[in-house]
Coordinates of C-alpha atoms in Angstrom, one line a residue:
X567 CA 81.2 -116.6 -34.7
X568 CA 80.9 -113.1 -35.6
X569 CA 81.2 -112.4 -31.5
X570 CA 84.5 -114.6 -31.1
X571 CA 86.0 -112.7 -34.0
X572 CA 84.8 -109.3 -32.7
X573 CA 86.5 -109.9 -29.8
X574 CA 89.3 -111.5 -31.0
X575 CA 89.6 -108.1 -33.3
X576 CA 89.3 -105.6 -29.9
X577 CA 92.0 -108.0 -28.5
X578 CA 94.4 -107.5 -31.8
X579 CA 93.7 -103.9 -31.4
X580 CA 94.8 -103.4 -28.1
X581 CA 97.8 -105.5 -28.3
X582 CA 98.9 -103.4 -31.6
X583 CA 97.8 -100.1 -29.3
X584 CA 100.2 -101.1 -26.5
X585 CA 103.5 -102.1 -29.2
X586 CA 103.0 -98.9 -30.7
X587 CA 103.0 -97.0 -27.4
X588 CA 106.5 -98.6 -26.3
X589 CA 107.6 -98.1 -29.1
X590 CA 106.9 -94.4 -29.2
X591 CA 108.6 -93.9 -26.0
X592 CA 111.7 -95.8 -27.0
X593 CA 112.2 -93.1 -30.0
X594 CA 111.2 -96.1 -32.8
X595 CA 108.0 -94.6 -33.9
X596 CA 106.5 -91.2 -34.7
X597 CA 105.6 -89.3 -32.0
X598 CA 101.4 -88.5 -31.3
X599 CA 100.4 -85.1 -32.6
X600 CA 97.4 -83.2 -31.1
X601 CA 94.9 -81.4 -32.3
X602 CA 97.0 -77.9 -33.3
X603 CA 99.8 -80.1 -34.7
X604 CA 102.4 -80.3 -32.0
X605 CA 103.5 -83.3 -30.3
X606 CA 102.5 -84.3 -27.0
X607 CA 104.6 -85.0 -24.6
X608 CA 104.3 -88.7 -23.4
X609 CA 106.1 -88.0 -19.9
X610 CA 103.3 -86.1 -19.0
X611 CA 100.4 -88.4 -17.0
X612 CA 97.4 -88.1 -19.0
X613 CA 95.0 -88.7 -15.9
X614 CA 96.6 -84.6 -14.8
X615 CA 94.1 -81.9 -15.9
X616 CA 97.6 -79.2 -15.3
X617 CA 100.8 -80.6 -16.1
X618 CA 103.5 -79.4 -13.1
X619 CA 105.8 -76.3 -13.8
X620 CA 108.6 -78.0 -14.8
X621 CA 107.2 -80.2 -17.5
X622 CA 106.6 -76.8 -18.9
X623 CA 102.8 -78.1 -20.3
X624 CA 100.8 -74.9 -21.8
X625 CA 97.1 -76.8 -22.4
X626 CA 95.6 -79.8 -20.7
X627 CA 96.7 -83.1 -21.7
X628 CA 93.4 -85.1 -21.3
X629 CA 90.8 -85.4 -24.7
X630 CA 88.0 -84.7 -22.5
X631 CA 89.2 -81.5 -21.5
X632 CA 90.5 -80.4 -25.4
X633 CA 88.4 -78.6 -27.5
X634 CA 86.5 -81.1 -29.5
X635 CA 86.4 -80.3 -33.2
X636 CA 82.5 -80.1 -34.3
X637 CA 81.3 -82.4 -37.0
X638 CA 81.2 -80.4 -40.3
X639 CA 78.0 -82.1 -41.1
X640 CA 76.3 -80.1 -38.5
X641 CA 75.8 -76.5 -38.8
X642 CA 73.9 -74.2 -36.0
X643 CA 72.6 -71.9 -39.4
X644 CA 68.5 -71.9 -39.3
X645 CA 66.2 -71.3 -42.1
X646 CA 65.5 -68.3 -44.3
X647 CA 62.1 -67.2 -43.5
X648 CA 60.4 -65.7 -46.3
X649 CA 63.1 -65.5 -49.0
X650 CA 61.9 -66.5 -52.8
X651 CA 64.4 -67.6 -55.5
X652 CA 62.6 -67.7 -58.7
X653 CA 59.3 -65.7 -60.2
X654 CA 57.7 -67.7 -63.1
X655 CA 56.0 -65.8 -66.0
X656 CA 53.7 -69.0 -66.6
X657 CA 52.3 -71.9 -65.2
X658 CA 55.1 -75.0 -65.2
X659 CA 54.4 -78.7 -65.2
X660 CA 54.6 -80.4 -61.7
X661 CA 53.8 -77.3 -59.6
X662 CA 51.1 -76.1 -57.3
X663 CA 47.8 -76.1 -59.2
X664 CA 46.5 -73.1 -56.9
X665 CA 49.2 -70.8 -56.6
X666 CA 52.0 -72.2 -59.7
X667 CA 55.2 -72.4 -56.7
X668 CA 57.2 -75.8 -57.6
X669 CA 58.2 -75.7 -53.9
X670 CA 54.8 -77.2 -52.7
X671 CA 52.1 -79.9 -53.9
X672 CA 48.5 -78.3 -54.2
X673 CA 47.1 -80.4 -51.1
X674 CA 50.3 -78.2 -48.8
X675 CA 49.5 -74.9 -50.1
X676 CA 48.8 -72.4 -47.5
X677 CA 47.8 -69.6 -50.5
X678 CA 43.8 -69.0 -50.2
X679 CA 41.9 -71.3 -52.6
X680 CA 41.5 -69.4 -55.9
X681 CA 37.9 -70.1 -57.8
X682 CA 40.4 -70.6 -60.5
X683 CA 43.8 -72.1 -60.0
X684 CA 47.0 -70.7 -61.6
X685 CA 47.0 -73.9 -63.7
X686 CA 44.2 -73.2 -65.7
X687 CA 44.2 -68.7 -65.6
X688 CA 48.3 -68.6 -65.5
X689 CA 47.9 -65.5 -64.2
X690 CA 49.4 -64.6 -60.3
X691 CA 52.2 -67.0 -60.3
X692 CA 53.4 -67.5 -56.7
X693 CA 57.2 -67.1 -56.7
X694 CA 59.1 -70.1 -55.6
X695 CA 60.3 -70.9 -51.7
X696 CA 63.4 -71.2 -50.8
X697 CA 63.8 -74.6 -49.4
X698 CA 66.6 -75.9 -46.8
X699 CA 67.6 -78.9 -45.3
X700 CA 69.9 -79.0 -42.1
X701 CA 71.1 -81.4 -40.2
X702 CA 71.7 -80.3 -36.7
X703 CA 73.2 -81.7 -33.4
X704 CA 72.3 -82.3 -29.9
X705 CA 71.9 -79.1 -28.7
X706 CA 71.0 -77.6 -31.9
X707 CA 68.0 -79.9 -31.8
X708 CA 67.1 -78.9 -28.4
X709 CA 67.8 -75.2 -28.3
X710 CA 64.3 -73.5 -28.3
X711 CA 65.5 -69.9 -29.0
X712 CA 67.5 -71.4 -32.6
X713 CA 66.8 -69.3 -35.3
X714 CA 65.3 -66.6 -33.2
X715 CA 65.8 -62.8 -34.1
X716 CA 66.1 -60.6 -31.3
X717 CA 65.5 -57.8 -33.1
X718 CA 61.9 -59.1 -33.6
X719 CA 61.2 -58.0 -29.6
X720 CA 62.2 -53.9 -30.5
X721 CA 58.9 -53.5 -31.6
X722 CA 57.3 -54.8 -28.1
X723 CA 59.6 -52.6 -26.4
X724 CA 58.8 -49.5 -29.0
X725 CA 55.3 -49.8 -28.1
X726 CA 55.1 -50.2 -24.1
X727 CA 57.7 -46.9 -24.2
X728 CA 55.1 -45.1 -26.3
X729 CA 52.6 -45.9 -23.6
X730 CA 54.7 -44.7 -21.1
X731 CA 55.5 -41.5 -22.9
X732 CA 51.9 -41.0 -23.5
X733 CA 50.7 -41.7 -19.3
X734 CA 53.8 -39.0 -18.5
X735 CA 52.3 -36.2 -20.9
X736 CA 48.7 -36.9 -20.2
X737 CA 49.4 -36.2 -16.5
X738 CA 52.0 -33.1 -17.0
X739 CA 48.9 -31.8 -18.8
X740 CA 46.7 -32.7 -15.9
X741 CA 48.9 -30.9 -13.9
X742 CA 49.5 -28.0 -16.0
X743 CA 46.1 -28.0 -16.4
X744 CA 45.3 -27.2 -12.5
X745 CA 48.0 -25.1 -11.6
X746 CA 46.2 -22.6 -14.2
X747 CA 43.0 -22.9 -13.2
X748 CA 44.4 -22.3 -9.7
X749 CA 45.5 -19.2 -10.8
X750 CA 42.9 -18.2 -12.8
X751 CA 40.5 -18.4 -9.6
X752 CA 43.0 -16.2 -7.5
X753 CA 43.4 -13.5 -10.6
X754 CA 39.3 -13.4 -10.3
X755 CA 39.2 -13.2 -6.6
X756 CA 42.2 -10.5 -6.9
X757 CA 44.8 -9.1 -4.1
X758 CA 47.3 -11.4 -5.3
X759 CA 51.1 -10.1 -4.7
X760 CA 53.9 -10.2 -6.6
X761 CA 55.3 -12.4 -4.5
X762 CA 52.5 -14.8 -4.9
X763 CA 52.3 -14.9 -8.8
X764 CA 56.3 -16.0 -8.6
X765 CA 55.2 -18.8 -6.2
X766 CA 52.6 -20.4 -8.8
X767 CA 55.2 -19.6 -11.7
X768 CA 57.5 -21.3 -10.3
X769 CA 55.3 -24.3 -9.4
X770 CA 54.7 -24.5 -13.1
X771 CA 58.0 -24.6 -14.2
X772 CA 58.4 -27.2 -11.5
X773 CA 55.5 -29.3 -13.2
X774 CA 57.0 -28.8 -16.5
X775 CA 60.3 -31.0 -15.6
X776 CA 60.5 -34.2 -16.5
X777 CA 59.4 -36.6 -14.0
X778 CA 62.2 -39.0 -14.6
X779 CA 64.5 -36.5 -13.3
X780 CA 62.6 -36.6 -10.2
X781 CA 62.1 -40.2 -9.5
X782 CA 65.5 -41.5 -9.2
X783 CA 66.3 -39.8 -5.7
X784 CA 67.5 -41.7 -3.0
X785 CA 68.0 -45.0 -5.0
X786 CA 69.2 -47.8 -2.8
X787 CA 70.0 -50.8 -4.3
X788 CA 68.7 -53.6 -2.0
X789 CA 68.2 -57.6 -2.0
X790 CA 64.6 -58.8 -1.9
X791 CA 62.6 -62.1 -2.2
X792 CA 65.4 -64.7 -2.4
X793 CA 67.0 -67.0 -0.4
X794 CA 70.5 -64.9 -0.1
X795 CA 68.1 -61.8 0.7
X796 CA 66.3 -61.5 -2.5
X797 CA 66.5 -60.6 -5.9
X798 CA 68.8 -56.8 -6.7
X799 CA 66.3 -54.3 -7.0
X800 CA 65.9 -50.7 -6.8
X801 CA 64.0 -49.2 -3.9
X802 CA 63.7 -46.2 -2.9
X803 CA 64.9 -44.9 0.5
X804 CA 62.1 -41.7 1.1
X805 CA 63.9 -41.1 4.5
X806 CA 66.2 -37.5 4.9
X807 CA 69.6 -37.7 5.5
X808 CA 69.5 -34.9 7.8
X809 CA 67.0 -36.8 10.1
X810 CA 68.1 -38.2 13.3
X811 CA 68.0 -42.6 12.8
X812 CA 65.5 -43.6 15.1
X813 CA 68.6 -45.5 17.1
X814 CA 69.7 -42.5 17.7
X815 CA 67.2 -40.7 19.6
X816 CA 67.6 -42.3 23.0
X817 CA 71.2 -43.1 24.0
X818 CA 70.4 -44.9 27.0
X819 CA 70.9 -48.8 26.8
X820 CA 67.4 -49.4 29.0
X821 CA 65.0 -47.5 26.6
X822 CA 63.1 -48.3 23.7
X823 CA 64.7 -51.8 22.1
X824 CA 66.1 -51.5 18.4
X825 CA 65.7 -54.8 16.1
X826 CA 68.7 -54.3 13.6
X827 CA 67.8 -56.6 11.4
X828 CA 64.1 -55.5 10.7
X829 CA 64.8 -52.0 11.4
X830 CA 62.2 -51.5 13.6
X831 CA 61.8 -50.2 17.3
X832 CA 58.5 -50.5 18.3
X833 CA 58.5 -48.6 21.9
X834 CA 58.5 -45.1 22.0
X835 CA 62.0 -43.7 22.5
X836 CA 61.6 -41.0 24.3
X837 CA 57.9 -41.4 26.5
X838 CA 58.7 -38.2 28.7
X839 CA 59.0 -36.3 25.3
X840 CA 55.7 -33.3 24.8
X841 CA 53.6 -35.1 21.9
X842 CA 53.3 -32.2 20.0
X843 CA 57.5 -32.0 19.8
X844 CA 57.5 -35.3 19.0
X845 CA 58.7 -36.8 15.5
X846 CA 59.0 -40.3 16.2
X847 CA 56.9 -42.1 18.4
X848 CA 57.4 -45.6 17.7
X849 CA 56.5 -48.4 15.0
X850 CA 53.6 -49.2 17.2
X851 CA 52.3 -45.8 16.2
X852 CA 51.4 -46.4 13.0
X853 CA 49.4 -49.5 14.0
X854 CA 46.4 -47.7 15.7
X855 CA 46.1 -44.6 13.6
X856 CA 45.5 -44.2 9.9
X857 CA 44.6 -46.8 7.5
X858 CA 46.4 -49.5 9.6
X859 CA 43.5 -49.1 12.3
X860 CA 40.9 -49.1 9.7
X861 CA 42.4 -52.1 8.6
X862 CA 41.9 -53.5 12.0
X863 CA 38.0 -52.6 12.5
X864 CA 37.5 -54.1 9.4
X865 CA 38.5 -57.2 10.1
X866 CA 37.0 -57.6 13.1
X867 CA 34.0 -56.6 12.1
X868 CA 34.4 -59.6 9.7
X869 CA 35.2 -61.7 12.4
X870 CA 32.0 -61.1 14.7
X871 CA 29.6 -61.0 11.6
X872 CA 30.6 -64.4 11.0
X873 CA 30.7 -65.9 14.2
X874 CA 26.4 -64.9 14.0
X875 CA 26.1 -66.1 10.8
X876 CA 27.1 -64.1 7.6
X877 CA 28.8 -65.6 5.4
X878 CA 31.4 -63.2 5.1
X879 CA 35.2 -64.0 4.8
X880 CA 38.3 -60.7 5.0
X881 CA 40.9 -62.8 2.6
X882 CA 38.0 -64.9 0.6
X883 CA 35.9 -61.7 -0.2
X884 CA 38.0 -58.6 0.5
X885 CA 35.4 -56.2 -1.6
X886 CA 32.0 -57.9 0.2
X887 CA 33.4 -57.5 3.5
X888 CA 34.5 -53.7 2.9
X889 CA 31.0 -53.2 1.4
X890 CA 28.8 -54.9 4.6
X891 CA 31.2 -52.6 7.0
X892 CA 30.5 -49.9 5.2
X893 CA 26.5 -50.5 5.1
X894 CA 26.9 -51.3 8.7
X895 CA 28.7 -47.5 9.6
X896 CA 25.7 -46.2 7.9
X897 CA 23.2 -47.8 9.9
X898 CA 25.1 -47.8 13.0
X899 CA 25.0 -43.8 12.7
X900 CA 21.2 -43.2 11.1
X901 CA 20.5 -45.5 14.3
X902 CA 22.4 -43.0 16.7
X903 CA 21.0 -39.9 15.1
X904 CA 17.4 -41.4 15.8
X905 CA 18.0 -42.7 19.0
X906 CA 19.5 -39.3 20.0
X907 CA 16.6 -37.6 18.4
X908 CA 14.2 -39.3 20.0
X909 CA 15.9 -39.1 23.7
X910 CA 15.6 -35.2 22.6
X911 CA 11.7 -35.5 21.8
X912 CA 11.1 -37.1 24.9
X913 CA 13.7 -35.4 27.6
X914 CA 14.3 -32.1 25.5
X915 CA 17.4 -30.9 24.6
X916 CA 19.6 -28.7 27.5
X917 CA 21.7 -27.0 24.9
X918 CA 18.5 -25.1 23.2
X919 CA 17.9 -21.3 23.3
X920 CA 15.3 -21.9 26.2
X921 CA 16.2 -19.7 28.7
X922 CA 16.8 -21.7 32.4
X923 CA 15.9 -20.6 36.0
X924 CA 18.2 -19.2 37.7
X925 CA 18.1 -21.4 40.5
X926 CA 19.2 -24.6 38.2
X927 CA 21.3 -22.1 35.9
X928 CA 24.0 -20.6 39.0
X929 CA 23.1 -23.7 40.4
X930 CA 21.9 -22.1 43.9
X931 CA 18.8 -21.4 46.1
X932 CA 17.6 -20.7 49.4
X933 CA 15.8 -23.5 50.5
X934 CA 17.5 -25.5 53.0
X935 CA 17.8 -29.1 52.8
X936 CA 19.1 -31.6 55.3
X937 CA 20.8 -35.1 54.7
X938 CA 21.6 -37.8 56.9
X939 CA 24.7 -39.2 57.3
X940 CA 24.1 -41.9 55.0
X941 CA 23.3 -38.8 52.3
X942 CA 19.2 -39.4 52.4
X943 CA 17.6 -36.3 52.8
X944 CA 16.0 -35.6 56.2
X945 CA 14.2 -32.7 55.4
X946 CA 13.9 -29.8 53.2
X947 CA 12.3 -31.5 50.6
X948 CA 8.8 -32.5 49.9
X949 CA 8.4 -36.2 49.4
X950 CA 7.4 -37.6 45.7
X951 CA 5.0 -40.1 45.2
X952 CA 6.0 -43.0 43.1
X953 CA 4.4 -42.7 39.4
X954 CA 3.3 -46.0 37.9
X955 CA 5.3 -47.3 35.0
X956 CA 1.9 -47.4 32.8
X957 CA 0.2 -44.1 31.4
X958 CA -1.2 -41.4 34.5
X959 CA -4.4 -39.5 33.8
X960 CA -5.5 -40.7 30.5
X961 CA -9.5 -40.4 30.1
X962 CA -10.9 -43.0 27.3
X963 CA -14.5 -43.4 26.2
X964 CA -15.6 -39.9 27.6
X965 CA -14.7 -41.0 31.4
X966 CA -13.2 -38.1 33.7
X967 CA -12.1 -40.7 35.6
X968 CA -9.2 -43.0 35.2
X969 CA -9.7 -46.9 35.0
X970 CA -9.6 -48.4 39.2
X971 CA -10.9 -45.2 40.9
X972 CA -13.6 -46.8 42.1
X973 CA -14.0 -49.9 44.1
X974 CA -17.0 -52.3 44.5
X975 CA -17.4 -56.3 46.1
X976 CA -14.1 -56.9 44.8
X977 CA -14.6 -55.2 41.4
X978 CA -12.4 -51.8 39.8
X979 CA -14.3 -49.1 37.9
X980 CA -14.8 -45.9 36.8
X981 CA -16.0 -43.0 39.9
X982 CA -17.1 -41.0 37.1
X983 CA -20.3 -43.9 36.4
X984 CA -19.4 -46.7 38.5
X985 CA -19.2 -49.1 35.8
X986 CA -16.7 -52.2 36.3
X987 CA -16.5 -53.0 32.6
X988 CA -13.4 -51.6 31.5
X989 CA -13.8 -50.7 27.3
X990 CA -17.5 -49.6 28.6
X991 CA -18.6 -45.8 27.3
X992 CA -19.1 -43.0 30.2
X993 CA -23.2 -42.7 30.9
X994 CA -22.3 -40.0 33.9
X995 CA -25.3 -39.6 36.6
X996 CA -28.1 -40.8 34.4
X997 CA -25.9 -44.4 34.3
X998 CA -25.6 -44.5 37.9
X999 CA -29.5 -44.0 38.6
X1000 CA -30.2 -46.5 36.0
X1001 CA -27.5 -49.1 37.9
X1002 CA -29.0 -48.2 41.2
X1003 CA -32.9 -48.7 40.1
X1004 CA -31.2 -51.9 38.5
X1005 CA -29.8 -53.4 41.5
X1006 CA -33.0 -52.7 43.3
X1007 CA -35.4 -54.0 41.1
X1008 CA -32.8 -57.3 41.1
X1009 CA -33.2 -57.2 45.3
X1010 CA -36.9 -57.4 44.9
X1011 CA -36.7 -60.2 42.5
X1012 CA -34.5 -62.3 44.6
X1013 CA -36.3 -61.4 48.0
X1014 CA -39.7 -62.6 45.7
X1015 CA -37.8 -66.1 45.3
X1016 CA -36.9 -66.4 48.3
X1017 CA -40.5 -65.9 49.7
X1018 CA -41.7 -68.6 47.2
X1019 CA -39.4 -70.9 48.0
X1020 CA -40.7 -71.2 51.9
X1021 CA -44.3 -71.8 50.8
X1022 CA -43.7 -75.4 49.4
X1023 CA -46.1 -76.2 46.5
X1024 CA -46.2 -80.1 45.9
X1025 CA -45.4 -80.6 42.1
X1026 CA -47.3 -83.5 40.2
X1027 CA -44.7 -86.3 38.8
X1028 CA -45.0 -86.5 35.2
X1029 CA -44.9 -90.1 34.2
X1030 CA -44.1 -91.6 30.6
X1031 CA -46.8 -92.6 28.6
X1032 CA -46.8 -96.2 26.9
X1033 CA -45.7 -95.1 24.1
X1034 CA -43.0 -93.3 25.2
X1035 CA -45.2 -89.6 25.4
X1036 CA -46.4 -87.6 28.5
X1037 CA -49.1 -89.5 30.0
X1038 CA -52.3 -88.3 29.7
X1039 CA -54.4 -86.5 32.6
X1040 CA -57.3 -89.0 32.4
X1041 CA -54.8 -92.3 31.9
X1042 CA -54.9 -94.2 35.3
X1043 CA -53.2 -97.4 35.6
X1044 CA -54.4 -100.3 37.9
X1045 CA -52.0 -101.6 40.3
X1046 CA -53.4 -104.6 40.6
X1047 CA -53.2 -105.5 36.8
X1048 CA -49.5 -104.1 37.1
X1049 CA -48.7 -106.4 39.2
X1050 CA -49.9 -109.4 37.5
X1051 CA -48.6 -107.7 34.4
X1052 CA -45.0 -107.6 35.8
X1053 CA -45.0 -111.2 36.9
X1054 CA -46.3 -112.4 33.4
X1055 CA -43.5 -109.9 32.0
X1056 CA -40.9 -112.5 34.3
X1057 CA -41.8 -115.5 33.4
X1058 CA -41.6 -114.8 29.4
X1059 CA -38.6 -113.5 30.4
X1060 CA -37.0 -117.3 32.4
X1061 CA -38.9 -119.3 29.5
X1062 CA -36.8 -117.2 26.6
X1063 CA -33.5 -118.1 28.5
X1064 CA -34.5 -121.7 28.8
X1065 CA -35.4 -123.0 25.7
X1066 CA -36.5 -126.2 27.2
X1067 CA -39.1 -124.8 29.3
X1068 CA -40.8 -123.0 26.3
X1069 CA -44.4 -124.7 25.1
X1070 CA -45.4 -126.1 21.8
X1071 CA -48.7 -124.3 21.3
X1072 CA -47.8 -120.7 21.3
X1073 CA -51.1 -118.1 22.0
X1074 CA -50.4 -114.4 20.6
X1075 CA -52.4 -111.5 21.8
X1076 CA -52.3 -108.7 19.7
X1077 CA -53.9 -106.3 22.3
X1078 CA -51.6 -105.1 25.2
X1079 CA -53.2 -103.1 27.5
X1080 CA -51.5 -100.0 29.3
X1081 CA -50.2 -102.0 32.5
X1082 CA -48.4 -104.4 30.0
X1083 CA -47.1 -102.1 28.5
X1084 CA -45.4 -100.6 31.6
X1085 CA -43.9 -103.8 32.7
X1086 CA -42.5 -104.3 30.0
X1087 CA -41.2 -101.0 30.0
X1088 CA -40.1 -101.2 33.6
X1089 CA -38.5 -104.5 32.8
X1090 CA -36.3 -103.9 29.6
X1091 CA -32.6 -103.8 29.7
X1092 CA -31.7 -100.0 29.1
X1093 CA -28.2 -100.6 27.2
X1094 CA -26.6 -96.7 28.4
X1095 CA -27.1 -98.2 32.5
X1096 CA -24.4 -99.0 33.5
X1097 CA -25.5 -101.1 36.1
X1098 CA -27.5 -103.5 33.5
X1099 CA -25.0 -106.5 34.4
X1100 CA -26.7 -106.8 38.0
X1101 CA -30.5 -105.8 37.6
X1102 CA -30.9 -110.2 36.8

């Protein structure tokens, strides 16, 4: 029900809307007024945002594009910070226990806690806050700088200008400061002229201008860092406007190419030009001289110390990889001083105050020499005898010989003692007679063998004893009694692989005699023979 007869109502409405619009423009009813008062003209369309010249309109006609009136229950006014409205003389009922303000409870006091409260001393009443309530809009809501005082910033501004102001007169003092000492040294050292002493007081009264008189030369106001070209900023052009523009210096369309847009021209404009004439040599100049080709080494060096395996990085670790090129400048030149130190040592050093011959000083002489066509000389000059790589004419161990100066079956030695060991200690002539009576005495030994081996002496077999000794000289064994004793040895041997074969009534004889003993000795398996499979 209640939406039928809300429509119904919105249909009433606009019926009673459209009646009292015909009416208007037949003259029956008042006419609309706007917001100043006047009365609008209803020939005017009121979809236009300018009415045309004739209609003779002086503000827009739409609402949306009025001037909307502001609620008057809203207000853009913020609070009062810090303001009081009332000082109590004593402690009322109902207020703060802590401090005695009736604009707070005791549990939203943000007074220190007090060992005794206001309530019970009434002494330091708190004055009373003053207390606001506003209702704002939309924006008012939403506006983060509401209520701010931009007076509150001065005294950020105050203090970085003091800073300022105290940098610039700690360094005019610095300055001033040199410039006397400067002349104080030359007034000690003396033979100053006048024309000297109004140099340096000029320079002083130089220093003593304010530097912000000197820094705004030249200002060009350029675009930089933004999408148009950059944010407007002050930078200053250090370039004299009585020097030729680098565009300028060669007027001939083939030479050095011009980029207008980066300002740069990278060739050298005029190459033919004497260096030392020269202003301007090109951008590319300033890439391999000064800090720029410092800049360079650096990061190569970076490069090839981590390509062998430093951990080293130029944009990662700027201040490590300036520090490990510096270390390595150091050692690269203590390593160059010592290598050239020790070239000197060894070589010696041309430049010296050692006076030279003649002959290599003019560089002339009178001995004739004679070269081939190929530039090999033919004659004139004495040929050198290779030198070995190792160490020439070094005597150890007392020798005065050198280590392979003598030669024996296939042997080097020492000529000094004719010794073939090499570490061995020099005996002289009392170590060669003692080597030669030596070598004879070890003739007639081998000569005696030799003799002694013709004459052959038959030598006696020893044979094992029974009992596993040297046999005696008296023992002697009887063959024939071997030879029973090694048949007798067999058989025992068939009846303990055939168990059938072997009697009832066994006969043990404790006593074996010596030819027993050797059959069985002669008959036993030895278990380290390797032919043992095949003996049965």
């Amino acid at each position: 029900m209640a939406t039928a007869s809300g429509a119904f109502k919105s249909r009433e409405d606009h019926r009673k809307q459209l009646e009292l619009e015909e009416a208007r423009k037949a003259g029956l009813a008042p006419a609309e007024l706007d917001e100043d008062g006047k009365e609008i003209n209803p020939h005017i369309p009121q979809y236009m945002s300018s009415a045309p010249w004739y209609l003779n309109a002086e503000r827009p006609s739409l609402k949306h594009q009025r001037n909307w009136k502001s609620d008057p229950n809203y207000t853009k006014s913020w609070y009062d910070r810090g303001a009081k409205i009332y000082q109590a003389d004593k402690y009322r009922k109902g207020a703060c226990e802590n401090c005695g303000a009736m604009s707070h409870d005791t549990r939203s006091c943000m007074e220190r806690p007090r060992k005794l409260g206001a309530k019970w001393t009434g002494k330091h009443i708190a004055p009373d806050e003053k207390i606001e309530q506003f209702e704002l809009d939309y924006d008012g809501k939403r506006d983060r700088w509401n209520g701010y005082d931009a007076a509150s910033y001065a005294h950020v501004i105050e203090r970085y200008e003091a800073r300022d102001e105290a940098r610039r007169k700690y360094l005019k003092e610095q300055q001033l400061k040199k410039l006397e000492e400067k002349n104080n040294k030359d007034d000690k050292e003396g033979g100053d002229s006048d024309n000297e002493d109004c140099e340096d007081a000029l320079k002083v009264d130089e220093a003593k201008v304010d530097e912000s008189k000197q820094m705004d030369f030249a200002k060009v106001e350029k675009r930089v860092r933004t999408t148009g070209g950059g944010s407007t900023g002050t930078v200053r052009n250090l370039r004299i406007r009585e020097d030729t523009a680098k565009y300028l210096l060669n007027l001939d369309v083939n030479s050095a190419h011009y980029d207008p847009k980066t300002r740069s021209m990278r060739e050298d404009p005029l190459p033919d030009m004497d260096p030392n004439e020269k202003f301007y040599a090109g951008d590319n100049q300033n890439r391999v001289s000064g800090q720029a080709l410092e800049f360079k080494q650096l990061n190569i060096h970076a490069w090839e110390a981590f390509d062998k395996g430093h951990d080293v990085h130029m944009q990662a670790a700027p201040s490590q990889a300036e520090l490990l090129y510096k270390n390595f400048k150091i050692n690269k030149e203590k390593l160059k001083v010592q290598t050239k130190d020790d070239v000197m040592e060894k070589y010696g050093n041309a430049a010296s105050d050692d006076t030279l011959p003649r002959e290599l000083l003019l560089g002339q002489s009178e001995k004739e020499v004679e070269y081939d066509r190929a530039g090999r000389i033919v004659k004139g000059q004495e040929m050198s005898l290779p030198r070995s790589k190792y160490e020439e004419d070094v005597y150890i161990n007392n020798h005065t010989t050198v280590w392979g100066s003598w030669w024996k079956d296939h042997q080097w030695g020492y000529k000094c003692c004719k010794q073939t060991i090499r570490n061995s200690y020099c005996t002289g002539a009392a170590g060669i007679e003692a080597a030669e009576a030596s070598a004879g005495l070890m003739k007639a030994n081998i000569a005696r063998k030799e003799a002694a081996e013709d004459t052959h002496v038959p030598v006696e077999e020893k044979r094992l004893a029974t009992w596993g000794t040297e046999v005696p000289e008296d023992l002697i064994l009887d063959p024939k009694r071997l030879t029973e004793a090694i048949k007798k040895e067999e058989e025992k041997r068939r009846e303990e692989k055939d168990e059938r074969k072997r009697k009832y009534n066994v006969k043990y004889n404790d006593e074996v005699t010596p030819e027993e003993m050797e059959a069985y000795r002669m008959k036993r398996v030895h278990q380290d023979d390797p032919m043992k499979d095949f003996l049965h």
